[in-house]
Amino acid sequence: MITVLLPPTLRAPFSLPGAAEALSAQGHTPVFPDIPDDDTAPHAARYVARASLEIGRLAADRAPAVLVAEGDSGPLLGAVGAAQRSAHRPVHGYVLVDAPLPQPGSPTRTDIAKNQLLTETPPREGEPAAYRTERLPTVPDWPDAPCGYLLTDPAFAHPAHLAGMRGWVVRDATGDRSKAAAELAALIDELLR
């Protein structure tokens, strides 16, 4: 089983400290896809395509996967999962870490922020003009595996609450982010039981 740690969009790194070590200690094989080219439109489609290629490169044996999305990659999790199914790689679970939830329809990042009561943040340095207003790909039959949510940033309390209302496993690590990696590993183990 591989655990794919999808970074936030626009070249931001996966930032949960100690994630690789905590996952390895629990018997998971963590992989970190490099997604350097989603800063050109269509941003979301490029992210999904590159993530899928990277997962194939990092785990060519078609091992089952758990997909973990941090930040703005959260709403793309269903599309990345669908791409894995198309590549005949089973997905056994999904986890969002401080991320907006995927939502049906073809929402924009701005729509998702409003619907999930997230404070609109100023554009990040180098953020393309149409990044927040492009339509995101959605998958009608998602989720197709158990889902969980790891909260480390109180700004994402509402999406975590929504995840809990959907019956997802939710872990709160807002008190001590240094323990968040262990919480992530425990959350994944719980999903796989």
CSV table of N, CA and C in Angstrom, one decimal, residues 33-93:
chain,number,residue,atom,x,y,z
A,33,PRO,N,4.5,13.2,-4.8
A,33,PRO,CA,4.6,13.6,-6.2
A,33,PRO,C,5.1,15.0,-6.4
A,34,ASP,N,5.8,15.3,-7.4
A,34,ASP,CA,6.3,16.6,-7.7
A,34,ASP,C,5.4,17.2,-8.8
A,35,ILE,N,4.7,18.3,-8.5
A,35,ILE,CA,3.8,18.8,-9.5
A,35,ILE,C,4.2,20.3,-9.8
A,36,PRO,N,5.1,20.5,-10.7
A,36,PRO,CA,5.7,21.8,-10.9
A,36,PRO,C,5.0,22.7,-12.0
A,37,ASP,N,4.0,22.1,-12.7
A,37,ASP,CA,3.5,22.9,-13.8
A,37,ASP,C,2.0,23.2,-13.8
A,38,ASP,N,1.4,23.4,-12.7
A,38,ASP,CA,0.0,23.8,-12.6
A,38,ASP,C,-0.2,25.3,-12.5
A,39,ASP,N,0.8,26.0,-12.8
A,39,ASP,CA,0.7,27.5,-12.8
A,39,ASP,C,0.3,28.1,-14.1
A,40,THR,N,0.0,27.2,-15.1
A,40,THR,CA,-0.5,27.6,-16.4
A,40,THR,C,-1.9,27.0,-16.6
A,41,ALA,N,-2.8,27.8,-17.1
A,41,ALA,CA,-4.2,27.4,-17.3
A,41,ALA,C,-4.2,26.2,-18.3
A,42,PRO,N,-5.1,25.3,-18.2
A,42,PRO,CA,-6.1,25.1,-17.1
A,42,PRO,C,-5.4,24.5,-15.9
A,43,HIS,N,-5.3,25.2,-14.8
A,43,HIS,CA,-4.6,24.9,-13.6
A,43,HIS,C,-5.0,23.5,-13.0
A,44,ALA,N,-6.3,23.3,-12.7
A,44,ALA,CA,-6.7,22.1,-12.1
A,44,ALA,C,-6.5,20.9,-13.0
A,45,ALA,N,-6.8,21.0,-14.2
A,45,ALA,CA,-6.6,19.9,-15.1
A,45,ALA,C,-5.1,19.5,-15.2
A,46,ARG,N,-4.2,20.5,-15.2
A,46,ARG,CA,-2.8,20.2,-15.3
A,46,ARG,C,-2.3,19.6,-13.9
A,47,TYR,N,-2.9,20.0,-12.8
A,47,TYR,CA,-2.5,19.4,-11.5
A,47,TYR,C,-2.9,17.9,-11.5
A,48,VAL,N,-4.2,17.6,-11.9
A,48,VAL,CA,-4.7,16.3,-11.9
A,48,VAL,C,-3.8,15.4,-12.9
A,49,ALA,N,-3.5,15.9,-14.1
A,49,ALA,CA,-2.7,15.1,-15.0
A,49,ALA,C,-1.3,14.8,-14.5
A,50,ARG,N,-0.7,15.9,-14.0
A,50,ARG,CA,0.7,15.7,-13.5
A,50,ARG,C,0.7,14.8,-12.3
A,51,ALA,N,-0.2,15.0,-11.4
A,51,ALA,CA,-0.3,14.1,-10.2
A,51,ALA,C,-0.4,12.6,-10.6
A,52,SER,N,-1.3,12.4,-11.6
A,52,SER,CA,-1.5,11.0,-12.1
A,52,SER,C,-0.2,10.4,-12.7
A,53,LEU,N,0.4,11.2,-13.5
A,53,LEU,CA,1.7,10.8,-14.1
A,53,LEU,C,2.8,10.5,-13.0
A,54,GLU,N,2.8,11.4,-12.0
A,54,GLU,CA,3.8,11.2,-11.0
A,54,GLU,C,3.5,10.0,-10.1
A,55,ILE,N,2.3,9.8,-9.8
A,55,ILE,CA,1.9,8.6,-9.0
A,55,ILE,C,2.3,7.3,-9.8
A,56,GLY,N,2.0,7.3,-11.1
A,56,GLY,CA,2.5,6.2,-11.9
A,56,GLY,C,4.0,6.0,-11.9
A,57,ARG,N,4.7,7.1,-11.9
A,57,ARG,CA,6.2,7.0,-11.9
A,57,ARG,C,6.7,6.5,-10.6
A,58,LEU,N,6.1,7.0,-9.5
A,58,LEU,CA,6.6,6.7,-8.2
A,58,LEU,C,6.2,5.3,-7.7
A,59,ALA,N,5.1,4.8,-8.3
A,59,ALA,CA,4.6,3.5,-7.8
A,59,ALA,C,4.1,2.7,-9.0
A,60,ALA,N,5.0,2.3,-9.9
A,60,ALA,CA,4.7,1.7,-11.2
A,60,ALA,C,4.1,0.3,-11.0
A,61,ASP,N,4.1,-0.3,-9.9
A,61,ASP,CA,3.6,-1.6,-9.7
A,61,ASP,C,2.1,-1.7,-9.5
A,62,ARG,N,1.4,-0.6,-9.6
A,62,ARG,CA,-0.1,-0.5,-9.4
A,62,ARG,C,-0.5,-1.0,-8.0
A,63,ALA,N,0.3,-0.7,-7.1
A,63,ALA,CA,-0.1,-1.0,-5.7
A,63,ALA,C,-1.3,-0.2,-5.3
A,64,PRO,N,-2.1,-0.7,-4.4
A,64,PRO,CA,-3.2,0.1,-4.0
A,64,PRO,C,-2.7,1.4,-3.3
A,65,ALA,N,-3.5,2.4,-3.3
A,65,ALA,CA,-3.1,3.7,-2.7
A,65,ALA,C,-4.1,4.3,-1.8
A,66,VAL,N,-3.6,5.1,-0.9
A,66,VAL,CA,-4.4,6.1,-0.1
A,66,VAL,C,-3.9,7.4,-0.6
A,67,LEU,N,-4.9,8.3,-1.0
A,67,LEU,CA,-4.5,9.6,-1.5
A,67,LEU,C,-4.8,10.6,-0.4
A,68,VAL,N,-3.7,11.4,-0.1
A,68,VAL,CA,-3.8,12.5,0.9
A,68,VAL,C,-3.6,13.8,0.2
A,69,ALA,N,-4.6,14.7,0.4
A,69,ALA,CA,-4.4,16.0,-0.3
A,69,ALA,C,-4.4,17.1,0.8
A,70,GLU,N,-3.4,18.0,0.6
A,70,GLU,CA,-3.3,19.2,1.5
A,70,GLU,C,-3.7,20.4,0.8
A,71,GLY,N,-4.3,21.3,1.5
A,71,GLY,CA,-4.6,22.6,1.0
A,71,GLY,C,-5.5,22.6,-0.3
A,72,ASP,N,-5.1,23.5,-1.2
A,72,ASP,CA,-6.0,23.7,-2.4
A,72,ASP,C,-6.0,22.4,-3.3
A,73,SER,N,-5.3,21.4,-3.0
A,73,SER,CA,-5.4,20.2,-3.8
A,73,SER,C,-6.6,19.4,-3.4
A,74,GLY,N,-7.2,19.7,-2.2
A,74,GLY,CA,-8.4,19.0,-1.7
A,74,GLY,C,-9.5,18.9,-2.7
A,75,PRO,N,-10.0,20.0,-3.3
A,75,PRO,CA,-11.1,19.8,-4.2
A,75,PRO,C,-10.8,19.0,-5.5
A,76,LEU,N,-9.6,18.7,-5.7
A,76,LEU,CA,-9.2,17.9,-6.9
A,76,LEU,C,-9.0,16.4,-6.5
A,77,LEU,N,-9.2,16.1,-5.3
A,77,LEU,CA,-9.0,14.7,-4.8
A,77,LEU,C,-9.8,13.7,-5.6
A,78,GLY,N,-11.1,13.9,-5.8
A,78,GLY,CA,-11.9,13.0,-6.6
A,78,GLY,C,-11.4,12.8,-8.0
A,79,ALA,N,-11.0,13.8,-8.6
A,79,ALA,CA,-10.5,13.7,-10.0
A,79,ALA,C,-9.2,12.9,-10.1
A,80,VAL,N,-8.3,13.1,-9.1
A,80,VAL,CA,-7.0,12.4,-9.0
A,80,VAL,C,-7.4,10.9,-8.8
A,81,GLY,N,-8.3,10.6,-7.9
A,81,GLY,CA,-8.8,9.3,-7.6
A,81,GLY,C,-9.3,8.6,-8.9
A,82,ALA,N,-10.2,9.3,-9.6
A,82,ALA,CA,-10.7,8.8,-10.8
A,82,ALA,C,-9.6,8.4,-11.8
A,83,ALA,N,-8.6,9.3,-11.9
A,83,ALA,CA,-7.5,9.0,-12.8
A,83,ALA,C,-6.7,7.7,-12.4
A,84,GLN,N,-6.6,7.5,-11.1
A,84,GLN,CA,-6.0,6.3,-10.6
A,84,GLN,C,-6.8,5.0,-10.9
A,85,ARG,N,-8.1,5.1,-10.8
A,85,ARG,CA,-9.0,4.0,-11.2
A,85,ARG,C,-8.8,3.7,-12.7
A,86,SER,N,-8.8,4.8,-13.5
A,86,SER,CA,-8.6,4.6,-14.9
A,86,SER,C,-7.3,3.9,-15.2
A,87,ALA,N,-6.3,4.1,-14.4
A,87,ALA,CA,-5.0,3.5,-14.6
A,87,ALA,C,-4.9,2.1,-13.9
A,88,HIS,N,-6.1,1.6,-13.4
A,88,HIS,CA,-6.2,0.3,-12.8
A,88,HIS,C,-5.4,0.2,-11.4
A,89,ARG,N,-5.3,1.4,-10.7
A,89,ARG,CA,-4.7,1.4,-9.4
A,89,ARG,C,-5.8,1.6,-8.4
A,90,PRO,N,-6.1,0.6,-7.6
A,90,PRO,CA,-7.2,0.8,-6.6
A,90,PRO,C,-6.8,1.9,-5.6
A,91,VAL,N,-7.8,2.6,-5.2
A,91,VAL,CA,-7.7,3.6,-4.2
A,91,VAL,C,-8.5,3.1,-3.0
A,92,HIS,N,-7.8,2.9,-1.9
A,92,HIS,CA,-8.5,2.4,-0.7
A,92,HIS,C,-8.9,3.4,0.3
A,93,GLY,N,-8.5,4.7,0.1
A,93,GLY,CA,-9.0,5.7,1.0
A,93,GLY,C,-8.5,7.1,0.6
